[in-house]
C-alpha positions as a Python dict, from the first residue, in 0.01 Angstrom:
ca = {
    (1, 'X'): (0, 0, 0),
    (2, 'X'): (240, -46, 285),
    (3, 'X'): (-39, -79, 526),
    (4, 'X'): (-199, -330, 397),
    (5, 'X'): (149, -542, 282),
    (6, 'X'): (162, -529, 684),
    (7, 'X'): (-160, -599, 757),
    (8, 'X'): (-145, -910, 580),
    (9, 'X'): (192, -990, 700),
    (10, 'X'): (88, -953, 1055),
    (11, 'X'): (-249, -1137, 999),
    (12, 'X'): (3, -1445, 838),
    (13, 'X'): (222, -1449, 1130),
    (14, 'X'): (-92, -1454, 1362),
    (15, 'X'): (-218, -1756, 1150),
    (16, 'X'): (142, -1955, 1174),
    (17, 'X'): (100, -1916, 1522),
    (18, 'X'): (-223, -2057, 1558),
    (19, 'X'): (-130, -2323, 1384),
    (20, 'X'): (181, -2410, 1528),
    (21, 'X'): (-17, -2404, 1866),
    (22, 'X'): (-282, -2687, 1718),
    (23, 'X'): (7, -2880, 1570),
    (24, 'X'): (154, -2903, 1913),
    (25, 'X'): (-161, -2987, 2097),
    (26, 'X'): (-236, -3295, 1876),
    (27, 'X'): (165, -3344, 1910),
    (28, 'X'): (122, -3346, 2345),
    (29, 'X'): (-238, -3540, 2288),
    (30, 'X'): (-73, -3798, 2127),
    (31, 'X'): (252, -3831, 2313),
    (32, 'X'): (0, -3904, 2617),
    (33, 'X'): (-208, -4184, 2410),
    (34, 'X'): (91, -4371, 2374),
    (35, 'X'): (139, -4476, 2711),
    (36, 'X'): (-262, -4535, 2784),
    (37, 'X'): (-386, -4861, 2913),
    (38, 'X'): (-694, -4995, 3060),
    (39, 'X'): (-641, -4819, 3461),
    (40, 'X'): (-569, -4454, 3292),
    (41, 'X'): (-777, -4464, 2917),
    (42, 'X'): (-1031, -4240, 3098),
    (43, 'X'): (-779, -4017, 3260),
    (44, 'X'): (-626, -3956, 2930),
    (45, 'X'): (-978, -3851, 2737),
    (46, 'X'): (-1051, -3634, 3064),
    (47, 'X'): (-744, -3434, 2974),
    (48, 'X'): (-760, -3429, 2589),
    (49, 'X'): (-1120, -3291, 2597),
    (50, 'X'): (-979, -3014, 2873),
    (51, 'X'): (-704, -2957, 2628),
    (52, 'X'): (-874, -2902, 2331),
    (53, 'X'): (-1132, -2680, 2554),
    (54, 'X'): (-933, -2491, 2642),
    (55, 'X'): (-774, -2475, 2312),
    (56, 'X'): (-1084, -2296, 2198),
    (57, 'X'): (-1175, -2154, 2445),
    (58, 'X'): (-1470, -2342, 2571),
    (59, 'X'): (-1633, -2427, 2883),
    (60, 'X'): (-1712, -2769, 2780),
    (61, 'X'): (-1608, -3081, 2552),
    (62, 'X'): (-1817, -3414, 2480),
    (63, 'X'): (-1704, -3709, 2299),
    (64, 'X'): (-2042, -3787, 2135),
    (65, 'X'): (-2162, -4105, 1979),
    (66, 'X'): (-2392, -4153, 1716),
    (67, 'X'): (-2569, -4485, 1684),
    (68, 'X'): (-2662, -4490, 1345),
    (69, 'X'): (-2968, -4789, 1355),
    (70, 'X'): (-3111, -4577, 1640),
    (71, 'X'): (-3061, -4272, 1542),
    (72, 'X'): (-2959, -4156, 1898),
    (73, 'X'): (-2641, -3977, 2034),
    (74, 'X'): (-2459, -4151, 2343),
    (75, 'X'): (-2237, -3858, 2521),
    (76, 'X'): (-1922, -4108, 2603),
    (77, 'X'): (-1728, -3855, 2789),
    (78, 'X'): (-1754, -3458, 2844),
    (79, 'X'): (-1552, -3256, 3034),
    (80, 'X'): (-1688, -2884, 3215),
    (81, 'X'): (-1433, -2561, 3320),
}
């Protein structure tokens, strides 16, 4: 019984973690937002995609549009490791 009280304890803390990591991503994404203007907008979404990448551990991000009449995706931005 004690092993699994701390295997669930220890699985918990791992989750807190993980999501105290997210919350302060989307925290630093938007701290960065608030100062974006016309000259730096695509500077910004460069370095949110490599962010959240990196986040999970990807080796690429796309900010992906749908056009719904069409039917057709438009890839507005994408960022590679």
């Amino acid at each position: 019984l004690a092993f699994y009280v701390n295997k669930v304890y220890v699985q918990r803390l791992k989750e807190n973690a993980e999501q105290i990591n997210m919350q302060m991503l989307v925290s630093e994404i938007s701290h960065d937002f608030v100062s974006a203007n016309e000259q730096n907008f695509d500077d910004k979404v460069y370095r949110m995609l490599e962010r959240c990448g990196n986040f999970i551990k990807s080796d690429r991000a796309y900010i992906a549009l749908l056009e719904p009449g069409e039917g057709r995706i438009h890839y507005s931005s994408e960022w590679l490791a």
